[in-house]
Amino acid sequence: MVNLDYLKNLNDAQKEAVTHLDGPLLIVAGAGSGKTKVLTSRIAHIIAEQKAFPNQILSVTFTNKAAKEMQNRVSKILGAGATGLSWLGTFHSICAKLLRKHASAVNLNSNFTIIDTDDQIRLIKNICKAENIDIKQLAPRYVLAIIDRWKNKGQYPNEVTINQKDIYEKTILPVYKIYQQKLTDLNVCDFGDLILHTVKILEKNDDIREIYSRNFKYILVDEYQDTNYIQSRWLNLLAQKNKNLCCVGDDDQSIYSWRGAEIKNFLEFDQIYENTKVIRLEQNYRSSQNILSVASNLIANNQNRVGKTLTTNMEEGELVKLNCFKNGKDEAIGVSDEIEKKLKKKYSYNNMAILVRAIFQTREFEERFLKIGMPYRILGGTKFYERSEIKDCVAYLRLVHQEKDDLAFERIVNNPKRSIGDTTLKTVHEFAKKNNFSLEVSSIKMIEQNLIKPKTKIGLSFFLNSLNKWRNDLTGKNTGHVKLLQIILDESGYSAMLKNKKDVDNENRLENIKELLSAMKEFENLENFLEHVALATSVDQEWDGEKVNMMTMHGAKGLEFDVVFLPGWEEGLFPHQKSIEEKGQKGLEEERRLAYVGITRAKKRAIISFSMNRFYQGDWIDSMASRFIEELPEKHLEKNSFFDEETNEVEDFDFNQDFEIENEKKSPGWIRYQKRIK
């Protein structure tokens, strides 16, 4: 049964976006403005007005979840009338459907297989081995990232122009050529191929392009600001005939340039498509006015944007809180106290979130929450002490501390690679079981008895000798546990492995290890630290009931919570120094868009905070409040007691960077704090 009331619940701008059916349309949909409602109502309206049959509508999303939600909403409006929306799905699913119909045009059979990341890595490893490329220095994941970047730019191997100064690209291009030929020979595609092949087919075959361009009377695209070159090109080819391309998105939420997204697709839409109608959805249905005012004032500092002003009919709400703390540990305490003493009476844990710029920042919050027994979850990531690089470091320390720790031995004996394979480990295990030895003792005995192959013997002997040396460092030389881990990471080759290996995730791993070193400083000795880790990881990970959410701001896109904490707003951390160094003004504007996304996740309460100094890699680092804080409107803020009541500014503090700090009470932040309270 058709529900013809779908237009009645729309505001004027939404209604215009739904009913404008002629020509290209750009819908600038602000955060919480009901874009999904508009998209689904538009599809329903096209069908209800008999402008097109369901199978003549192409509707594209970025996730299966979004596609399913759209299908369900249209079905609620049209009932059986929604049957036949066969072209509603993700970029990849729709392109796969098209490609199966025309696979022969790119030398594939229609029954081709789509391979996952694990299969891709396995194939790249085999190619690198055959081409004598050291995967210890050039990680397969990094190779795939570069290949994917080329595919997103619409380039087959013979179309790539490499940067001659980039030695990695020089190495990877021949791998790309072999890799792509292997995919064809095996009759398989990776995800990048699904769109790339389809675009090439449409570009080179006028008859095929004409069929689809004529059939798709209306094309709708969600989250258009996140599209890359190849996706935009695909849409352009399909929209050539009817020109009824409707793109919905928010340039202020374009935060995925590192994934290949090109904001210019959105900003230049009306230049690419003549007679474009631009409609702004500026009424927000999510956040209070104070939250919107703060977010809008912040994002207005960006130059490259379409521009809009968000408003709401909701209550003004509470002021956005801005808190300053003397250090990161106090920041974590402040957040937990706010939740425990004030917020949990009114809001559920599930409706609270802590959004960080970098994933290593969760550590101090996790430590605090574990200490007080407050349940939490990491969304889109792994808890700090469960991250592989952290478990590796802890395993090294455990084995130095206790030679009978077979689990730790097994984890790191060949990490980094020392030519100690599974076969050798199996043999060592059997020897240990037979003689009731630990794996370490068994390894020593087997070397003495020449039971280990010569190549393996070299790597295993190096490892065993290193363990003895590190134990002597700890007990004989009284080396501190923090320094000990630094020595282990250096002498084992683990640090070099992360620093030298081109891998897309290694930067985060290094940051996490640096954070681990800071965490260790809080404990008197190695034994106390290992006990802490054991207790932290033994806590029941499946608490019954609700949990506070922790995640990165990137991971929070598309989500909403009653209460949002935004800690760590400090220069170098947020905006992130690397982003500014690599991309300049463009990088700064994307960081500001990320801040905007973070703030607009909040429905009722937003709490921003920064610290005057942080304990980083065993040293106190003086912090400067993020430049974004200066861009927040004063009248919509509530500041804590650390701020000077007369100037509403945090006092600047100059100090000698070479000053050696022995404890917290000599830190720059503590000194500054004492000055303030006197």
XYZ file of C-alpha atoms in Angstrom:
678
model
C 0.000 0.000 0.000
C 1.340 3.379 -1.064
C 1.829 5.983 1.700
C 1.254 9.312 -0.027
C 2.077 11.305 3.112
C 5.820 11.145 2.458
C 5.912 14.827 1.425
C 4.036 16.117 4.453
C 6.846 15.470 6.927
C 9.433 17.394 4.935
C 10.558 20.981 5.499
C 10.543 23.381 2.533
C 14.134 22.749 1.466
C 13.726 18.974 1.783
C 10.513 19.093 -0.245
C 12.227 21.092 -2.988
C 15.071 18.571 -3.087
C 12.596 15.705 -3.418
C 10.378 17.253 -6.088
C 12.992 18.914 -8.332
C 13.345 16.221 -10.993
C 14.813 17.968 -14.027
C 18.546 18.219 -14.566
C 21.597 17.922 -12.325
C 21.006 18.557 -8.630
C 23.488 19.124 -5.803
C 22.009 18.767 -2.330
C 24.268 20.315 0.301
C 23.098 18.371 3.324
C 24.422 19.660 6.627
C 25.065 17.347 9.549
C 21.830 15.871 10.923
C 19.682 17.508 8.234
C 17.858 14.333 7.155
C 19.660 13.494 3.907
C 18.669 9.816 3.987
C 15.033 10.855 4.387
C 15.389 13.146 1.378
C 17.053 10.500 -0.789
C 14.465 7.834 -0.044
C 11.567 10.259 -0.452
C 13.038 11.364 -3.786
C 13.181 7.777 -5.058
C 9.600 7.230 -3.923
C 8.505 10.470 -5.592
C 10.115 9.559 -8.924
C 8.242 6.253 -8.940
C 4.971 7.687 -7.600
C 4.999 10.420 -10.270
C 5.733 7.779 -12.918
C 8.861 9.584 -14.020
C 10.704 6.264 -14.156
C 10.288 2.591 -13.394
C 12.214 1.260 -10.348
C 14.794 -0.464 -12.577
C 15.489 2.875 -14.304
C 16.744 4.431 -11.061
C 20.381 4.071 -10.087
C 20.968 4.789 -6.408
C 24.507 4.523 -5.069
C 25.766 4.375 -1.478
C 29.112 3.694 0.175
C 27.968 0.935 2.514
C 25.638 -2.046 2.388
C 24.031 -0.790 5.582
C 23.079 2.511 3.943
C 21.751 0.710 0.856
C 19.604 -1.619 2.969
C 18.233 1.286 4.993
C 17.277 3.131 1.809
C 15.556 0.030 0.412
C 13.568 -0.430 3.623
C 12.497 3.210 3.790
C 11.346 3.273 0.150
C 9.422 0.046 0.738
C 7.641 1.621 3.720
C 6.453 4.437 1.455
C 5.606 2.538 -1.714
C 4.966 -0.991 -0.496
C 4.960 -3.337 -3.499
C 5.648 -0.308 -5.710
C 9.263 -0.415 -4.567
C 9.752 -3.850 -6.113
C 12.334 -3.771 -8.872
C 14.863 -1.353 -7.374
C 17.536 -3.599 -8.781
C 20.136 -0.847 -9.143
C 20.231 0.265 -5.513
C 23.518 -0.623 -3.816
C 27.146 0.255 -3.235
C 29.581 1.402 -5.922
C 31.259 -2.004 -5.844
C 28.092 -4.131 -5.891
C 26.569 -2.252 -8.823
C 29.824 -2.271 -10.786
C 30.181 -6.019 -10.164
C 26.710 -6.489 -11.649
C 27.599 -4.443 -14.730
C 30.951 -6.145 -15.122
C 29.469 -9.653 -15.124
C 27.316 -8.663 -18.097
C 30.294 -7.364 -20.071
C 33.266 -9.242 -18.638
C 34.536 -10.317 -22.054
C 35.297 -6.685 -22.890
C 38.176 -6.812 -20.366
C 39.235 -10.407 -21.101
C 37.349 -11.971 -18.204
C 34.645 -14.633 -18.009
C 31.324 -13.663 -16.450
C 31.879 -16.121 -13.587
C 34.960 -14.235 -12.345
C 35.760 -14.365 -8.634
C 36.175 -11.290 -6.443
C 39.192 -11.784 -4.177
C 39.564 -10.364 -0.689
C 42.531 -8.607 0.913
C 44.103 -11.832 2.193
C 44.128 -13.282 -1.323
C 45.609 -10.051 -2.675
C 48.407 -10.103 -0.107
C 49.182 -13.738 -0.848
C 49.424 -12.976 -4.571
C 51.633 -9.912 -4.012
C 53.920 -11.949 -1.734
C 54.351 -14.594 -4.426
C 55.128 -11.965 -7.061
C 57.634 -10.200 -4.810
C 59.351 -13.515 -4.046
C 59.624 -14.311 -7.748
C 60.968 -10.817 -8.483
C 63.438 -10.877 -5.555
C 61.725 -7.985 -3.769
C 62.262 -7.958 -0.011
C 58.830 -7.828 1.662
C 60.555 -6.973 4.934
C 61.326 -3.582 3.416
C 58.313 -3.214 1.169
C 55.199 -4.570 2.834
C 52.593 -6.209 0.561
C 49.895 -4.030 2.175
C 51.812 -0.928 1.134
C 52.236 -2.279 -2.412
C 48.488 -2.873 -2.576
C 47.783 0.627 -1.242
C 49.815 2.166 -4.083
C 48.187 -0.100 -6.679
C 44.762 0.837 -5.311
C 45.710 4.512 -5.549
C 46.561 4.077 -9.233
C 43.300 2.237 -9.848
C 41.353 5.018 -8.105
C 42.941 7.408 -10.579
C 41.660 5.248 -13.441
C 45.063 3.894 -14.469
C 45.947 0.482 -15.798
C 49.672 -0.382 -15.457
C 50.476 0.927 -18.955
C 48.801 4.271 -18.065
C 50.747 4.981 -14.874
C 53.248 7.815 -14.842
C 55.515 7.325 -11.866
C 57.395 9.868 -9.821
C 60.977 9.208 -10.921
C 62.274 10.334 -7.527
C 60.129 7.766 -5.734
C 62.137 4.537 -5.544
C 59.136 2.666 -4.210
C 56.918 3.521 -7.168
C 59.699 2.396 -9.507
C 59.688 -0.959 -7.764
C 55.915 -1.290 -7.443
C 54.935 -0.521 -11.067
C 56.463 -3.761 -12.475
C 54.709 -5.628 -9.645
C 51.418 -3.945 -10.659
C 51.888 -5.150 -14.269
C 52.479 -8.754 -13.183
C 49.723 -8.577 -10.564
C 47.135 -7.331 -13.049
C 48.056 -9.984 -15.603
C 47.791 -12.670 -12.888
C 44.300 -11.448 -11.984
C 43.235 -11.781 -15.618
C 44.848 -15.208 -15.991
C 43.094 -16.433 -12.833
C 39.753 -14.884 -13.909
C 39.535 -12.824 -10.713
C 39.047 -9.168 -9.754
C 40.005 -7.141 -6.727
C 37.678 -4.402 -5.462
C 39.543 -1.714 -7.378
C 39.008 -3.621 -10.628
C 35.237 -3.647 -10.233
C 35.023 0.089 -10.847
C 38.131 0.477 -13.034
C 37.124 -2.261 -15.497
C 33.568 -0.930 -15.665
C 34.771 2.608 -16.436
C 37.125 1.345 -19.149
C 34.284 -0.663 -20.717
C 32.007 2.389 -20.774
C 34.763 4.614 -22.168
C 35.765 2.262 -24.973
C 32.352 0.898 -25.990
C 29.887 3.545 -27.156
C 27.065 1.015 -27.620
C 27.323 -0.300 -24.052
C 27.560 3.218 -22.605
C 24.488 4.257 -24.606
C 22.412 1.373 -23.216
C 23.018 2.272 -19.563
C 23.104 6.013 -20.014
C 19.691 5.849 -21.682
C 18.247 3.333 -19.184
C 19.203 5.240 -16.010
C 16.721 8.100 -16.139
C 17.649 9.145 -12.612
C 20.913 8.686 -10.717
C 21.206 9.395 -6.979
C 24.457 9.351 -5.000
C 24.875 9.461 -1.234
C 27.962 10.954 0.515
C 29.204 12.467 -2.727
C 31.982 14.377 -0.942
C 33.691 11.020 -0.330
C 33.931 10.003 -3.986
C 37.286 9.616 -5.717
C 38.225 10.257 -9.342
C 37.203 6.860 -10.757
C 33.816 6.894 -8.984
C 33.074 10.396 -10.232
C 34.139 9.392 -13.750
C 31.803 6.375 -13.669
C 28.845 8.544 -12.653
C 29.669 11.081 -15.351
C 29.623 8.403 -18.050
C 26.269 7.016 -16.905
C 24.662 10.457 -16.618
C 25.608 11.607 -20.122
C 22.215 10.977 -21.720
C 19.562 12.081 -19.215
C 21.631 14.451 -17.048
C 19.407 13.715 -14.041
C 22.253 13.233 -11.582
C 21.417 14.030 -7.966
C 24.356 14.097 -5.569
C 23.896 14.479 -1.836
C 26.648 15.271 0.606
C 28.385 17.769 2.824
C 31.702 19.286 1.846
C 32.232 20.203 5.506
C 32.388 16.477 6.290
C 34.964 15.561 3.658
C 37.632 13.866 5.816
C 38.887 10.958 3.718
C 41.481 12.453 1.337
C 43.981 9.875 2.686
C 41.653 7.236 1.242
C 41.568 8.914 -2.168
C 38.419 11.048 -1.745
C 38.534 14.277 -3.760
C 36.545 17.174 -2.335
C 36.782 18.983 -5.667
C 34.192 16.534 -7.054
C 31.723 18.222 -4.725
C 33.025 21.800 -4.920
C 33.170 21.814 -8.741
C 29.946 19.894 -9.377
C 28.082 22.923 -10.731
C 31.020 23.661 -13.053
C 31.086 20.129 -14.456
C 27.314 19.882 -14.936
C 25.625 22.840 -16.605
C 22.405 24.270 -15.162
C 22.979 22.589 -11.790
C 20.363 23.299 -9.145
C 21.928 23.689 -5.685
C 19.695 23.125 -2.642
C 20.951 23.526 0.905
C 19.512 21.491 3.760
C 20.332 23.697 6.730
C 17.845 22.584 9.360
C 19.508 20.241 11.804
C 17.427 17.624 13.636
C 20.223 16.218 15.815
C 22.028 18.800 17.911
C 21.171 21.654 20.259
C 21.689 25.209 19.049
C 24.775 25.807 21.182
C 26.501 22.773 19.665
C 25.557 23.887 16.153
C 26.752 27.452 16.768
C 30.148 26.239 17.939
C 30.522 23.854 14.982
C 29.344 26.439 12.439
C 31.649 29.145 13.787
C 34.600 26.759 13.567
C 33.996 25.506 10.030
C 33.366 29.038 8.736
C 37.157 29.517 8.927
C 37.586 27.181 5.935
C 37.925 28.923 2.591
C 37.187 26.025 0.217
C 33.559 25.214 0.928
C 30.127 25.655 -0.596
C 28.876 27.312 2.563
C 25.744 26.906 4.681
C 24.320 27.939 8.043
C 22.835 25.224 10.223
C 19.810 26.023 12.361
C 17.572 23.975 14.607
C 14.149 24.147 16.185
C 15.502 22.269 19.166
C 16.211 23.975 22.473
C 19.311 26.085 22.928
C 20.728 23.391 25.193
C 23.705 23.514 27.511
C 26.824 25.454 26.601
C 29.674 23.523 25.000
C 32.207 22.808 27.752
C 35.864 23.700 27.248
C 38.169 22.150 29.822
C 41.867 22.665 30.384
C 43.867 20.107 32.398
C 47.416 20.139 33.704
C 48.246 16.827 31.956
C 46.816 13.919 29.989
C 46.271 11.758 33.044
C 44.179 14.474 34.679
C 42.242 14.815 31.431
C 41.267 11.123 31.624
C 40.310 11.533 35.291
C 38.284 14.638 34.424
C 36.343 12.799 31.715
C 35.612 9.790 33.917
C 34.549 12.028 36.820
C 32.223 13.979 34.555
C 30.589 10.723 33.475
C 30.485 9.181 36.947
C 29.324 12.173 38.952
C 27.102 14.057 36.512
C 26.233 12.448 33.211
C 25.395 8.816 33.967
C 22.383 9.939 36.002
C 20.874 11.402 32.856
C 22.436 9.526 29.917
C 23.233 5.883 29.243
C 26.817 4.732 28.689
C 25.875 3.628 25.168
C 24.989 7.216 24.333
C 28.356 8.604 25.368
C 31.478 8.689 23.208
C 35.101 9.755 23.526
C 36.416 10.804 20.111
C 40.185 11.058 19.646
C 42.332 12.267 16.746
C 44.791 9.364 16.941
C 44.095 5.860 18.212
C 47.038 5.841 20.682
C 45.144 8.482 22.703
C 42.701 5.879 24.009
C 45.372 4.426 26.325
C 45.040 6.905 29.196
C 41.249 6.703 29.080
C 41.338 2.900 29.024
C 43.719 2.858 32.008
C 41.416 5.147 33.980
C 38.242 3.273 33.075
C 39.792 -0.088 33.996
C 40.951 1.345 37.317
C 37.482 2.556 38.336
C 35.572 -0.303 36.706
C 33.769 1.783 34.090
C 32.771 -0.353 31.071
C 33.931 0.761 27.638
C 34.339 -0.463 24.080
C 36.672 0.525 21.267
C 34.651 1.034 18.092
C 36.459 0.410 14.819
C 39.642 -0.630 16.583
C 41.323 -2.773 19.215
C 41.839 -2.074 22.902
C 45.283 -0.699 23.645
C 46.856 -3.729 25.335
C 45.350 -6.033 22.701
C 47.020 -4.282 19.748
C 49.525 -6.614 18.068
C 52.573 -4.343 18.437
C 51.799 -3.809 22.143
C 51.415 -7.567 22.689
C 54.758 -8.069 20.919
C 56.517 -5.596 23.235
C 54.914 -7.116 26.316
C 55.887 -10.615 25.129
C 59.564 -9.543 24.917
C 59.384 -8.130 28.434
C 57.590 -11.207 29.792
C 60.219 -13.550 28.370
C 63.083 -11.470 29.768
C 61.322 -11.549 33.131
C 60.398 -15.233 33.032
C 62.284 -17.729 30.801
C 59.558 -20.372 31.155
C 56.968 -18.178 29.415
C 56.411 -20.400 26.388
C 53.543 -18.323 25.032
C 55.715 -15.221 24.929
C 58.591 -17.214 23.398
C 56.393 -18.544 20.628
C 55.046 -15.060 19.826
C 58.342 -13.258 19.362
C 61.009 -15.873 18.551
C 60.540 -15.084 14.845
C 59.310 -11.484 15.193
C 61.073 -9.837 13.408
C 61.796 -12.634 10.945
C 64.828 -14.741 11.897
C 64.342 -17.709 9.546
C 62.612 -19.658 12.326
C 59.612 -21.236 10.629
C 56.656 -23.309 11.797
C 58.485 -26.572 11.118
C 61.321 -25.601 13.470
C 58.865 -24.483 16.151
C 57.000 -27.767 15.864
C 60.252 -29.686 16.353
C 61.152 -27.545 19.380
C 57.681 -28.143 20.837
C 58.075 -31.918 20.469
C 61.524 -31.836 22.078
C 60.192 -29.733 24.965
C 57.277 -32.073 25.583
C 59.461 -35.162 25.488
C 62.027 -33.754 27.939
C 59.732 -31.572 30.053
C 61.688 -28.433 29.102
C 60.570 -24.916 28.347
C 60.767 -23.855 24.694
C 63.769 -21.666 25.448
C 65.708 -24.460 27.201
C 64.724 -26.885 24.433
C 66.085 -24.488 21.811
C 69.401 -24.245 23.682
C 69.694 -28.033 24.004
C 68.792 -28.635 20.353
C 71.452 -26.159 19.189
C 74.018 -27.884 21.422
C 73.058 -31.254 19.913
C 73.091 -29.903 16.326
C 69.396 -30.641 15.863
C 68.721 -27.262 14.231
C 69.406 -26.473 10.553
C 72.404 -24.103 10.021
C 70.401 -21.125 8.679
C 67.797 -21.432 11.415
C 70.546 -21.940 14.000
C 71.994 -18.490 13.246
C 68.689 -16.701 13.832
C 67.755 -18.766 16.886
C 71.194 -18.344 18.488
C 71.030 -14.586 17.968
C 67.651 -14.503 19.688
C 68.763 -16.630 22.651
C 71.965 -14.639 23.132
C 69.956 -11.416 23.026
C 67.636 -12.704 25.761
C 70.632 -13.410 28.010
C 72.054 -9.975 27.318
C 68.744 -8.235 28.117
C 68.356 -10.188 31.355
C 71.818 -9.061 32.344
C 70.865 -5.465 31.456
C 67.874 -5.769 33.776
C 69.448 -7.537 36.752
C 73.202 -7.082 36.374
C 73.297 -3.500 35.169
C 70.040 -2.430 36.906
C 68.690 -0.988 33.669
C 65.245 0.539 34.192
C 62.302 -1.257 32.589
C 61.507 1.659 30.246
C 65.089 1.857 29.009
C 65.145 -1.932 28.747
C 62.234 -1.964 26.289
C 63.951 0.709 24.206
C 67.094 -1.462 24.118
C 65.072 -4.562 23.197
C 63.237 -2.777 20.405
C 66.540 -1.504 19.033
C 68.672 -4.626 19.370
C 65.984 -7.091 18.278
C 65.424 -5.184 15.054
C 61.758 -4.580 15.896
C 62.020 -0.772 15.701
C 63.965 -0.960 12.442
C 61.331 -3.320 11.036
C 58.598 -0.748 11.674
C 60.631 2.291 10.641
C 62.134 0.859 7.460
C 59.222 -1.174 6.218
C 56.875 0.699 3.926
C 53.536 -0.166 5.501
C 50.391 1.954 5.676
C 49.789 1.129 9.348
C 53.309 1.403 10.730
C 52.978 5.026 11.764
C 50.106 4.133 14.107
C 52.087 1.160 15.462
C 55.048 3.383 16.282
C 52.777 5.908 17.988
C 51.256 3.128 20.077
C 54.696 1.907 21.154
C 55.679 5.442 22.154
C 52.517 5.603 24.229
C 53.426 2.253 25.825
C 56.790 3.684 26.890
C 54.942 6.559 28.542
C 52.628 4.116 30.317
C 55.573 2.080 31.665
C 57.033 5.173 33.304
C 54.120 5.136 35.740
C 55.338 1.875 37.324
C 58.307 1.374 39.631
C 59.631 -1.755 37.994
C 59.062 -4.359 35.302
C 57.247 -6.775 37.592
C 54.660 -4.171 38.610
C 54.116 -3.164 34.993
C 53.626 -6.745 33.786
C 51.186 -7.380 36.617
C 49.238 -4.291 35.547
C 49.070 -5.506 31.935
C 47.948 -8.948 33.036
C 45.160 -7.504 35.140
C 44.154 -5.057 32.417
C 43.855 -7.799 29.800
C 42.131 -10.258 32.113
C 39.184 -7.964 32.768
C 35.988 -9.432 31.327
C 35.787 -7.902 27.892
C 32.101 -8.637 27.573
C 30.570 -6.577 30.308
C 26.862 -7.062 30.589
C 24.920 -3.924 29.946
C 26.104 -0.674 28.487
C 29.549 0.681 27.642
C 31.094 4.076 26.937
C 32.273 4.268 23.325
C 35.847 5.181 22.365
C 36.907 5.709 18.764
C 38.700 8.014 16.363
C 36.876 10.990 14.891
C 37.231 9.381 11.466
C 35.471 6.297 12.784
C 32.628 8.382 14.243
C 31.456 9.713 10.882
C 27.775 8.913 10.418
C 27.212 8.191 14.120
C 25.554 10.266 16.839
C 25.554 10.286 20.639
C 23.847 12.246 23.380
C 27.223 13.157 24.900
C 30.529 13.537 23.062
C 33.956 14.116 24.648
C 36.634 15.587 22.376
C 39.992 15.418 24.220
C 43.520 16.276 23.097
C 42.833 19.527 21.225
C 46.491 20.537 21.148
C 48.760 21.805 18.382
C 50.626 18.981 16.682
C 48.044 16.463 17.795
C 44.949 18.239 16.523
C 45.392 19.649 13.980
C 47.839 16.843 13.337
C 51.318 18.048 12.455
C 51.797 15.500 9.688
C 48.623 16.604 7.910
C 49.792 20.225 7.830
C 53.361 19.347 6.827
C 52.250 17.145 3.922
C 49.249 19.091 2.629
C 49.651 22.652 3.934
C 46.435 24.686 3.878
C 44.452 21.790 2.387
C 45.575 19.610 5.267
C 44.618 22.240 7.825
C 41.152 22.611 6.314
C 40.594 18.863 6.342
C 41.627 18.769 10.017
C 39.103 21.533 10.701
C 36.424 19.522 8.880
C 37.325 16.605 11.125
C 36.789 18.842 14.166
C 33.424 19.835 12.711
C 32.463 16.182 12.276
C 33.487 15.465 15.863
C 31.412 18.282 17.366
C 28.333 17.524 15.275
C 28.208 13.915 16.527
C 26.850 15.385 19.780
C 23.115 15.714 20.283
C 22.934 17.280 23.759
C 26.384 17.693 25.315
C 29.801 18.382 23.768
C 32.898 18.597 25.975
C 36.180 19.730 24.389
C 39.442 19.539 26.340
C 43.193 19.977 26.110
C 46.195 19.540 28.398
C 48.961 21.965 29.238
C 51.525 19.186 28.933
C 51.669 15.500 28.121
C 53.914 12.682 29.225
C 55.266 11.365 25.947
C 57.996 8.728 25.530
C 59.108 9.249 29.106
C 59.367 13.046 28.898
C 57.090 15.941 29.663
C 56.090 17.787 26.506
C 54.695 21.281 26.908
C 51.450 21.648 24.955
C 49.831 24.540 23.208
C 46.074 24.732 22.886
C 44.851 23.915 19.373
C 44.313 26.873 17.061
C 40.787 25.516 16.621
C 39.986 26.503 20.213
C 40.553 30.153 19.316
C 37.909 29.750 16.609
C 35.183 28.666 19.033
C 32.650 31.394 19.872
C 33.012 32.535 23.503
C 29.314 33.073 24.152
C 28.529 29.416 23.482
C 31.280 28.062 25.767
C 31.506 27.160 29.428
C 35.120 27.046 30.653
C 36.537 25.276 33.680
C 38.481 26.912 36.497
C 41.860 26.658 34.781
C 40.994 29.651 32.646
C 41.771 33.168 33.816
C 38.448 34.809 34.584
C 39.595 38.204 33.345
C 41.137 37.244 30.025
C 39.457 33.892 29.359
C 42.828 32.667 28.173
C 45.253 30.083 29.405
C 48.528 31.657 30.506
C 51.444 31.066 28.161
C 54.449 29.358 29.676
C 57.982 29.505 28.349
C 60.557 27.063 29.586
C 63.879 25.505 28.674
C 63.167 22.498 26.468
C 66.376 20.853 27.733
C 65.223 21.068 31.341
C 65.381 17.594 32.867
C 62.158 16.682 34.650
C 62.452 14.120 37.402
C 58.811 13.831 38.370
C 55.352 15.171 37.703
C 55.673 18.029 40.210
C 58.573 19.482 38.238
C 56.773 19.299 34.918
C 56.063 22.543 33.036
C 52.328 21.964 33.361
C 52.555 21.507 37.121
C 54.675 24.651 37.511
C 52.179 26.606 35.466
C 49.332 25.129 37.493
C 50.998 26.209 40.756
C 51.442 29.716 39.441
C 47.750 29.874 38.673
C 46.405 28.682 42.028
C 48.667 30.913 44.134
